Short mmCIF file of C-alpha atoms and ligand atoms in Angstrom, two decimals:
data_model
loop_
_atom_site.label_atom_id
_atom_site.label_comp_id
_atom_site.label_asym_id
_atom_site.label_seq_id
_atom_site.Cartn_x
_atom_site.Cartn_y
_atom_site.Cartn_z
CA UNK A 29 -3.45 -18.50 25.39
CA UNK A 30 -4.76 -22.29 26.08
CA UNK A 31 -6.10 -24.00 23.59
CA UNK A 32 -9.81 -24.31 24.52
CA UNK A 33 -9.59 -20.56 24.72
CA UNK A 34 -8.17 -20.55 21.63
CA UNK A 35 -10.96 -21.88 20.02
CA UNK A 36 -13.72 -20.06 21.84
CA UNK A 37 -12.37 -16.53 21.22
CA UNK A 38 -11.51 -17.19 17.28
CA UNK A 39 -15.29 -18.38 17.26
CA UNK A 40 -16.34 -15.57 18.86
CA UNK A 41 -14.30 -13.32 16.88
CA UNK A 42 -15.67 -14.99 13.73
CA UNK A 43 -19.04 -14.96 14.70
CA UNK A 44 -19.55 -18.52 14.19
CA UNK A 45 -23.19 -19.02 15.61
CA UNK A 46 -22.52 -22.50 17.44
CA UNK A 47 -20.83 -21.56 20.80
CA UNK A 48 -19.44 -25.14 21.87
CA UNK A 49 -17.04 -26.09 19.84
CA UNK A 50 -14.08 -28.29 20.60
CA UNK A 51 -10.26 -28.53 18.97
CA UNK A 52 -12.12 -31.48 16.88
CA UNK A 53 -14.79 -29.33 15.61
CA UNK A 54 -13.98 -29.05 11.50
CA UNK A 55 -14.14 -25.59 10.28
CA UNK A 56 -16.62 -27.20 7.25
CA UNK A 57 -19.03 -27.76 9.52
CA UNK A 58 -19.53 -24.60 11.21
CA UNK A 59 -22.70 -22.48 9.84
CA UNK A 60 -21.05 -19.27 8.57
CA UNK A 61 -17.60 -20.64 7.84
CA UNK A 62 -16.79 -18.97 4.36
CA UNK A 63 -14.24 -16.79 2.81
CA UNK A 64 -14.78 -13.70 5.31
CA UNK A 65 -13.96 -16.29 7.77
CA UNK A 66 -10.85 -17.46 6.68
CA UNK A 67 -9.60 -13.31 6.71
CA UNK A 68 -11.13 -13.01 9.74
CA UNK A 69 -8.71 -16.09 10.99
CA UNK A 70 -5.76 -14.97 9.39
CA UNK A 71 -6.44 -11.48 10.96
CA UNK A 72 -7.06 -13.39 14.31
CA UNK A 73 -3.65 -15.50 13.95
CA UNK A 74 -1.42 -12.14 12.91
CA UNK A 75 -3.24 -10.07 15.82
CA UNK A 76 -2.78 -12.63 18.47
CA UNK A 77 0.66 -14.60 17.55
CA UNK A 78 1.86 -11.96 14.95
CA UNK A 79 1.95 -14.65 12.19
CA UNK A 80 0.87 -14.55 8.67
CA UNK A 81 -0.93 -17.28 7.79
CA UNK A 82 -1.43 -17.70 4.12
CA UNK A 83 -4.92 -18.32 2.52
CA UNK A 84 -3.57 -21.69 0.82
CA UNK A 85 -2.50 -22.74 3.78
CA UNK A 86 -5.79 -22.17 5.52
CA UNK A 87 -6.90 -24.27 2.93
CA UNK A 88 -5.53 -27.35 3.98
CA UNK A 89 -6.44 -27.22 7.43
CA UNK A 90 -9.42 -28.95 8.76
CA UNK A 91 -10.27 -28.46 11.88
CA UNK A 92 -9.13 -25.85 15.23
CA UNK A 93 -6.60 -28.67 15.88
CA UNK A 94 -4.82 -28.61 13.35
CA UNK A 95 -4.36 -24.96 13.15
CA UNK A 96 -2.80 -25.08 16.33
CA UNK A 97 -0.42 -27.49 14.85
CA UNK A 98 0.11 -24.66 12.23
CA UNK A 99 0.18 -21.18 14.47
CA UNK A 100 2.57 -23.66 16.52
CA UNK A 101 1.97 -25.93 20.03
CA UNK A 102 4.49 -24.36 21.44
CA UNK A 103 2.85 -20.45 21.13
CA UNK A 104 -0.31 -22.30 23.33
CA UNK A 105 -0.10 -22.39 27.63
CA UNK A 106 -0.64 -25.92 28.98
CA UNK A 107 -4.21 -26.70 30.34
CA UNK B 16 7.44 10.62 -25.16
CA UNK B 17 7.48 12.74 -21.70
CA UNK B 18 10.44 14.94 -21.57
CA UNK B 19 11.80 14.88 -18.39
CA UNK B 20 15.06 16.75 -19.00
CA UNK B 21 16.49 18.63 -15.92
CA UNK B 22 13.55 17.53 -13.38
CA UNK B 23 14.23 16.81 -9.86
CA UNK B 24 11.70 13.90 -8.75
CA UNK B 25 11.44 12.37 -5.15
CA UNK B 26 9.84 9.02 -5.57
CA UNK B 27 8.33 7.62 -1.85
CA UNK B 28 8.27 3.64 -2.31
CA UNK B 29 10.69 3.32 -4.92
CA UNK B 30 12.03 0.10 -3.41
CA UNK B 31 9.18 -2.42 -5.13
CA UNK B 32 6.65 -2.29 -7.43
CA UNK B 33 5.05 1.13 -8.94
CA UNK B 34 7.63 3.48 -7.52
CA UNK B 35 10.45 1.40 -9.06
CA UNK B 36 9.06 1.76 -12.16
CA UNK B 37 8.03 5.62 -11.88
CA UNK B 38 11.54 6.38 -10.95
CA UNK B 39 13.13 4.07 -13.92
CA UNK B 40 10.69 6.22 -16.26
CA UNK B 41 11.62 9.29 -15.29
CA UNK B 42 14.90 8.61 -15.54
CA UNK B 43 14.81 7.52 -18.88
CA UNK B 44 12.57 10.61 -20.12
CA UNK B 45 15.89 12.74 -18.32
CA UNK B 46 14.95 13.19 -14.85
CA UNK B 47 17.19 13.20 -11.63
CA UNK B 48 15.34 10.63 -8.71
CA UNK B 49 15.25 11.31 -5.03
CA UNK B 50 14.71 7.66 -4.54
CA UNK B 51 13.13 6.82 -0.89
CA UNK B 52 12.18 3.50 1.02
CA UNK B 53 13.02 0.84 3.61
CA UNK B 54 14.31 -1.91 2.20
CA UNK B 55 18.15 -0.99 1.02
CA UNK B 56 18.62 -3.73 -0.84
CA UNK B 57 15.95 -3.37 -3.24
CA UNK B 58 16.13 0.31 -2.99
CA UNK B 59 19.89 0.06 -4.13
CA UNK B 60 18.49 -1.93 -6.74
CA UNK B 61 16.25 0.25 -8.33
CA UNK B 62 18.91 3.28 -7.86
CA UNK B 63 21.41 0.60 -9.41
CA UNK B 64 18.93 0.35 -12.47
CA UNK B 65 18.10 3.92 -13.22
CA UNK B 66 19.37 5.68 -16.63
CA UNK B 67 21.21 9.27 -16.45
CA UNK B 68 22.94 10.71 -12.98
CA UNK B 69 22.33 12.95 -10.17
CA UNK B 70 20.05 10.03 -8.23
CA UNK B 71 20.18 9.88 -5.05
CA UNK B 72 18.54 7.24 -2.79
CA UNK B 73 17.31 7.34 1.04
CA UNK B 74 17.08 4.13 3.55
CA UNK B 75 14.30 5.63 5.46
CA UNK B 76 11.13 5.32 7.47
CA UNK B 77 8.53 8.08 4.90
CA UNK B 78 7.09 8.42 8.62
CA UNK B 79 10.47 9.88 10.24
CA UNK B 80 9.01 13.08 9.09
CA UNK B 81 12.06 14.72 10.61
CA UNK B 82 14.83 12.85 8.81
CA UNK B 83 12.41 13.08 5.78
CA UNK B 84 13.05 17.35 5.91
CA UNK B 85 16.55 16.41 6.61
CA UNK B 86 16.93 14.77 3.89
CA UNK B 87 15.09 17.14 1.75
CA UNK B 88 16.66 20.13 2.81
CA UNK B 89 20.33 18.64 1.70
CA UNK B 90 19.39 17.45 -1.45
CA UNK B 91 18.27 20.66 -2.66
CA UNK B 92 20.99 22.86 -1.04
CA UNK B 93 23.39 19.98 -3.42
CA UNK B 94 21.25 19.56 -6.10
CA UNK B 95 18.58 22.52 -6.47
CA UNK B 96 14.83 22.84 -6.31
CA UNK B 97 12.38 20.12 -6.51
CA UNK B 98 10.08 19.53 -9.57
CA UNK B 99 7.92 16.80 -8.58
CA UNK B 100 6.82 14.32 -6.20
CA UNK B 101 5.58 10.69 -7.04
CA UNK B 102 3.66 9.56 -3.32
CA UNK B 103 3.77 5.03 -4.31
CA UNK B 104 4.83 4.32 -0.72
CA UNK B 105 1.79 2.41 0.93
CA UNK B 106 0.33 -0.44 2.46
CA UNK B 107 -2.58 -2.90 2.08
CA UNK B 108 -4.30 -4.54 4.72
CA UNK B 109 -7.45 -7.40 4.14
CA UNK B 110 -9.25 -7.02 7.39
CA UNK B 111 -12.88 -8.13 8.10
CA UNK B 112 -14.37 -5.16 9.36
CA UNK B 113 -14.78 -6.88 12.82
CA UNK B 114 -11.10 -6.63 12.86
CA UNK B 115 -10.86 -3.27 11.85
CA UNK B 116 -9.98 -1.26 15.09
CA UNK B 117 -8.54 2.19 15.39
CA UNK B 118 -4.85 0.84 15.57
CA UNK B 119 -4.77 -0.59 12.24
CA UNK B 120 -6.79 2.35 10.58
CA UNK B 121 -3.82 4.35 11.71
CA UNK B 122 -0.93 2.24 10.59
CA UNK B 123 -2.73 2.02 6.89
CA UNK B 124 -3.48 6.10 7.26
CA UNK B 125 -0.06 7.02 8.13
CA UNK B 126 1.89 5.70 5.54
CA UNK B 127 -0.87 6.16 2.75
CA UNK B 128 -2.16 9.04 3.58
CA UNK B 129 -0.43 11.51 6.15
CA UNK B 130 3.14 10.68 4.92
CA UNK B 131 1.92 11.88 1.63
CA UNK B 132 0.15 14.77 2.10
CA UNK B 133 3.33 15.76 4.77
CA UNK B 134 6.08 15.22 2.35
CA UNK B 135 3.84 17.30 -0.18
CA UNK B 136 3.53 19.89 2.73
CA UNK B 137 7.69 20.06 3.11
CA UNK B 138 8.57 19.79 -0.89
CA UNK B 139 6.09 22.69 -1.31
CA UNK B 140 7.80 25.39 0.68
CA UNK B 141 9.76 28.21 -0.34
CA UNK B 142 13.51 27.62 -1.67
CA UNK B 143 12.88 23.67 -1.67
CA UNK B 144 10.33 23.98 -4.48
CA UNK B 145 10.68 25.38 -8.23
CA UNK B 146 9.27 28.73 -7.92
CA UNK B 147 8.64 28.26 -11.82
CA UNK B 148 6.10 24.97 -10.42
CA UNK B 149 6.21 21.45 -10.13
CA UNK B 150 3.84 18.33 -9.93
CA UNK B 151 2.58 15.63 -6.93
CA UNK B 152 1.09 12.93 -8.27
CA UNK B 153 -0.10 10.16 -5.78
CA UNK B 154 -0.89 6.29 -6.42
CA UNK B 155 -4.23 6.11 -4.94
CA UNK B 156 -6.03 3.09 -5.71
CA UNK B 157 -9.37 2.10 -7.66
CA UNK B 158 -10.41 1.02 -4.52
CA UNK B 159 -10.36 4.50 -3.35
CA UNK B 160 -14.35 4.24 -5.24
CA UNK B 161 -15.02 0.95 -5.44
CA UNK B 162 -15.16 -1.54 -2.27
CA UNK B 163 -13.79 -4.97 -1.85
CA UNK B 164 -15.04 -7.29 1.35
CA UNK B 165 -12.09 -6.99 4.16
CA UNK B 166 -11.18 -3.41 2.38
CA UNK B 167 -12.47 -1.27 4.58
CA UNK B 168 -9.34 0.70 5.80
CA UNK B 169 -7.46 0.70 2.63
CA UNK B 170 -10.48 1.70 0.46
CA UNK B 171 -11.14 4.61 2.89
CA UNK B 172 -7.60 5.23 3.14
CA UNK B 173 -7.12 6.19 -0.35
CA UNK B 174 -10.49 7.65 -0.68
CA UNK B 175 -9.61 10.21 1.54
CA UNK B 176 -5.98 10.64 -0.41
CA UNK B 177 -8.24 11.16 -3.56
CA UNK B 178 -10.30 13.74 -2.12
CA UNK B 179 -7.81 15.36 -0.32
CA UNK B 180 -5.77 16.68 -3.19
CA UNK B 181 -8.39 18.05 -4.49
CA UNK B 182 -8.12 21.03 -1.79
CA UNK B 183 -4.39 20.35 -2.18
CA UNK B 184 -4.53 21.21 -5.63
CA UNK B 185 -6.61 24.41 -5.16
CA UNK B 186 -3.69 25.78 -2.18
CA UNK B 187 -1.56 25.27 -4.24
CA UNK B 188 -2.42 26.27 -7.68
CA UNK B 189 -1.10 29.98 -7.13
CA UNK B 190 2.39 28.06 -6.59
CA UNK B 191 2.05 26.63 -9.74
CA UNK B 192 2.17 22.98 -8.01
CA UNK B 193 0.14 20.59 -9.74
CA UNK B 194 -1.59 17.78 -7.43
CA UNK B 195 -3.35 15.03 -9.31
CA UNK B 196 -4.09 11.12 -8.34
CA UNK B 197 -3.54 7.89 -10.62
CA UNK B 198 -6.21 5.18 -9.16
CA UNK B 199 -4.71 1.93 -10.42
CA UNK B 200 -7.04 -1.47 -10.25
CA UNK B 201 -4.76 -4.16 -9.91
CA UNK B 202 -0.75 -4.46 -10.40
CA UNK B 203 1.62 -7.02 -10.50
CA UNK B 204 4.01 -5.90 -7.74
CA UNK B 205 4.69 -7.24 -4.41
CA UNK B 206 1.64 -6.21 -2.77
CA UNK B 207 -0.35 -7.91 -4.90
CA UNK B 208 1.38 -11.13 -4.39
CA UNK B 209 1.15 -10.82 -0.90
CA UNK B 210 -3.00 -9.99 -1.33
CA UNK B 211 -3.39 -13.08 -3.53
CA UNK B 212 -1.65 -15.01 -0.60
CA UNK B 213 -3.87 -13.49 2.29
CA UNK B 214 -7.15 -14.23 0.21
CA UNK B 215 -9.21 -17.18 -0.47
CA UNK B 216 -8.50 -18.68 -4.04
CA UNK B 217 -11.83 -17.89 -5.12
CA UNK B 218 -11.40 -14.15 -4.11
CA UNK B 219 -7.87 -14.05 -6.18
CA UNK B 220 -9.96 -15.41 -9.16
CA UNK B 221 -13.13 -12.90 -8.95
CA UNK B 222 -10.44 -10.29 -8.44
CA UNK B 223 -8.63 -11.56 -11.80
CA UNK B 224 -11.99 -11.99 -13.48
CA UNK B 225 -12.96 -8.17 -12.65
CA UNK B 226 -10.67 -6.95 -14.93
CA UNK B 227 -11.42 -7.17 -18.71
CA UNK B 228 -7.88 -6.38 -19.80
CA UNK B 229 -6.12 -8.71 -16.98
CA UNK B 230 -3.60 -7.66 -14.40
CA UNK B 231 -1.55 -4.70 -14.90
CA UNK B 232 2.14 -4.30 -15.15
CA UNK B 233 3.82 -1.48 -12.59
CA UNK B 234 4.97 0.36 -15.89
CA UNK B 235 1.55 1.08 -17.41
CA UNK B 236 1.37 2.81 -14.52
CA UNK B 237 4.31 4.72 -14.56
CA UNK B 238 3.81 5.93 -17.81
CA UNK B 239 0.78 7.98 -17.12
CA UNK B 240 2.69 9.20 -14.21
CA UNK B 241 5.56 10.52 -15.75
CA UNK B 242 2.58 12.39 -17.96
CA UNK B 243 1.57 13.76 -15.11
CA UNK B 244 4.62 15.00 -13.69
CA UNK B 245 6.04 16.42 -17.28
CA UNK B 246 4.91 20.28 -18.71
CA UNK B 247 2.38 18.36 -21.13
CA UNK B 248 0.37 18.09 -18.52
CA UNK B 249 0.58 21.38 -17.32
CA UNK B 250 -3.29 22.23 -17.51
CA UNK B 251 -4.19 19.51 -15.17
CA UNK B 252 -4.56 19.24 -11.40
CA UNK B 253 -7.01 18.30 -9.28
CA UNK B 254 -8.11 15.42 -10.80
CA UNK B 255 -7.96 11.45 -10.69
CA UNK B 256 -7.38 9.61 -13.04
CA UNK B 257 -8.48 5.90 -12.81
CA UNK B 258 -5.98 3.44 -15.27
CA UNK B 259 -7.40 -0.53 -14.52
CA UNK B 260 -7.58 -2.39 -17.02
CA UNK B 261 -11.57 -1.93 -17.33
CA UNK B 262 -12.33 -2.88 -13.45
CA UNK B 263 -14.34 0.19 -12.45
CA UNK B 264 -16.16 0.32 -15.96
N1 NAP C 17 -0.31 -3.24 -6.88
C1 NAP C 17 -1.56 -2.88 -6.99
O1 NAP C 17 -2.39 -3.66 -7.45
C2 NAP C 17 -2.02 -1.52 -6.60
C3 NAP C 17 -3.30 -1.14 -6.98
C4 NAP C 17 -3.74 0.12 -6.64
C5 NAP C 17 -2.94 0.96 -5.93
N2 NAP C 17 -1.70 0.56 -5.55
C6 NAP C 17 -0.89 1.51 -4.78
O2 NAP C 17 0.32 1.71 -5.46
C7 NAP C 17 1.33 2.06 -4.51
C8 NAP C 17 2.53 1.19 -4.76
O3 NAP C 17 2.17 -0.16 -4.51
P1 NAP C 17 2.95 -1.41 -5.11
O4 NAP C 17 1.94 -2.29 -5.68
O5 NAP C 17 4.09 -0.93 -5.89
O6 NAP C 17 3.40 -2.07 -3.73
P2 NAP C 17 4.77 -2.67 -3.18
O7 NAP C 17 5.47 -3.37 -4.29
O8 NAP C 17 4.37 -3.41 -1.97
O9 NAP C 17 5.57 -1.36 -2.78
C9 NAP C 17 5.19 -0.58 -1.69
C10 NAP C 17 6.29 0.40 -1.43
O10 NAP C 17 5.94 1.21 -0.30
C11 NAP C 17 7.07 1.31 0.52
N3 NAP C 17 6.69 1.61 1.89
C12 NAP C 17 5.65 1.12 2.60
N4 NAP C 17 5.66 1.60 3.85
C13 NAP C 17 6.73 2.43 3.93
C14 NAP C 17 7.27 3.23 4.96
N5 NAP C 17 6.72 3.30 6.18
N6 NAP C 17 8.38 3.94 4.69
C15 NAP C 17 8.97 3.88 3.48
N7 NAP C 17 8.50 3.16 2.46
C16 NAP C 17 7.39 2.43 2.69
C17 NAP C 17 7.78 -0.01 0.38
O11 NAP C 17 9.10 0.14 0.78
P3 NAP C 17 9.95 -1.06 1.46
O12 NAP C 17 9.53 -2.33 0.80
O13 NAP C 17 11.36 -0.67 1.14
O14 NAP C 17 9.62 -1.00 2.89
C18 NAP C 17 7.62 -0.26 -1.11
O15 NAP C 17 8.63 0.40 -1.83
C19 NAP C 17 0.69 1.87 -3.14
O16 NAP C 17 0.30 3.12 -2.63
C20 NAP C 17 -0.51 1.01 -3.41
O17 NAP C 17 -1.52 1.22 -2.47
C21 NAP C 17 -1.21 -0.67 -5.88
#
């Protein structure tokens, strides 16, 4: 998966109601990010990389970048 | 105390948690363990830990029905009928229900609920089961009536467990096999500590808060299993039996 995929099918899968978001877009921003969200990422990140991310360390993320940097650049296709 | 003396129990998840502590129990009360699971470390462990002899423990899949009959079969042609059957083996998902697809209902299903209800099926037949009766319990869950946001497939998953011995218990009342559910709110075992991972902090806490008497320990548990599995309780079946610390009140 590429990266600007990435983030437009976890928002989709989320149901985040903004549709153009970027890798710099901060999760605390986005209208309807709560705690269904972050299972609904963690369920994204295990279904799609088979990885099990942790809800602390959801917690220190910020924004789609740097969960990429935590699922792993190297799981992501080049542009 | 439960007397145990002489009973032949096959414990499913007796690797972690509940199980473990079921099958150390009933050891201790005088009972002989068919101990099953996957991991055989920690399933050597808990054999390692258990009081009395004539245990016997299993490195297995519970959903290699097969190997399961196998395994059944030989133990009682060594060791003689089977009094009892403690279902613990199961698994806990926290999936958003847009996540919840068919796939993962029937992951959480077939260990929770149709391993159970088949090893009950092939422990209840003739000349593997004590024609003079015996008792399945299975560790359902408080969730089983009370939901949880992201619970959707374990909650219905041991719902249906719940209800289903219910008809269980009416087959197989002219055997003299008892069939009766514990519905535990929340343990201190494994799973849990993988839940409180998965979670927000926040959830973990209302979770915590939910339950007036705190978190339970796997043995509270096993204690009113091995009740259910000894003669005391030989007027009950059917039922469910809800032990949580004060969550569901
Ligand atoms: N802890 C709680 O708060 C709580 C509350 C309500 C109900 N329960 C129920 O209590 C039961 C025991 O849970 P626990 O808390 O003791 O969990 P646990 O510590 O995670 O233990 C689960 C057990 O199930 C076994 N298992 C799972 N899938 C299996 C498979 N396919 N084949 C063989 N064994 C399998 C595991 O074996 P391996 O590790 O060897 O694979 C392990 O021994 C479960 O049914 C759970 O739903 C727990």
């Amino acid at each position: 998966m590429k990266k600007n995929e990435f983030v437009s099918q976890l928002s989709e899968f989320c149901e985040f109601e903004n549709e153009n978001f970027t890798l710099e877009t901060l999760f605390k921003s986005i209208n309807g990010y709560d705690s269904l969200a972050v299972m609904s990422i963690i369920a994204f990140v295990d279904e799609n990389f088979k990885m099990s991310l942790t809800a602390s360390q959801l917690n220190k993320i910020t924004d789609f970048n740097s969960l990429v940097e935590l699922i792993g650049k190297d799981k992501f296709e080049d542009e | 105390m439960n007397n145990l003396q002489g009973k032949r129990i096959l414990v499913t998840g007796a690797s972690s948690g509940i199980g473990r502590a079921v099958a150390q129990q009933a050891a201790s009360y005088g009972a002989s363990l068919i101990l099953l699971g996957r991991n055989k470390e920690r399933l050597k462990a808990t054999y390692d830990s258990l009081q009395g002899s004539g245990h016997e423990f299993y490195t297995i899949d519970i959903t290699d029905y097969t190997r399961v009959d196998e395994i059944i079969r030989s133990s009682v042609a060594t060791f003689g009928f089977i009094d009892g059957f403690v279902h613990s083996a199961g698994i806990e998902k926290t999936i958003p229900f847009n996540a919840s697809t068919p796939n993962l209902f029937k992951e959480v299903f077939e260990v929770n609920v149709f391993a159970g209800f088949e090893i009950a099926r092939l422990l209840s037949k003739k000349n593997i089961v004590n024609p003079s009766g015996a008792s399945h319990v299975f560790i359902s869950s408080v969730s089983a009536v009370s939901g949880e946001p992201g619970k959707i497939i374990y909650c219905s998953s041991k719902s249906a467990l719940t209800t289903g011995i219910k008809a269980l218990a009416l087959e197989l009342a002219i055997k003299k096999i008892r069939c009766n559910c514990v519905l535990p709110g929340c343990v201190d075992t494994d799973m849990v500590k993988k839940l409180f991972a998965s979670i927000p902090i926040e959830a973990k806490q209302s979770i915590i808060n939910k339950h007036p008497l705190g978190i339970g320990q796997p043995e509270d548990v096993a204690f009113l299993v091995c009740f259910l599995i000894s003669d005391k309780a030989k007027w009950i079946t059917g039922s469910e039996y809800i032990i949580d610390g004060g969550y569901s009140s």
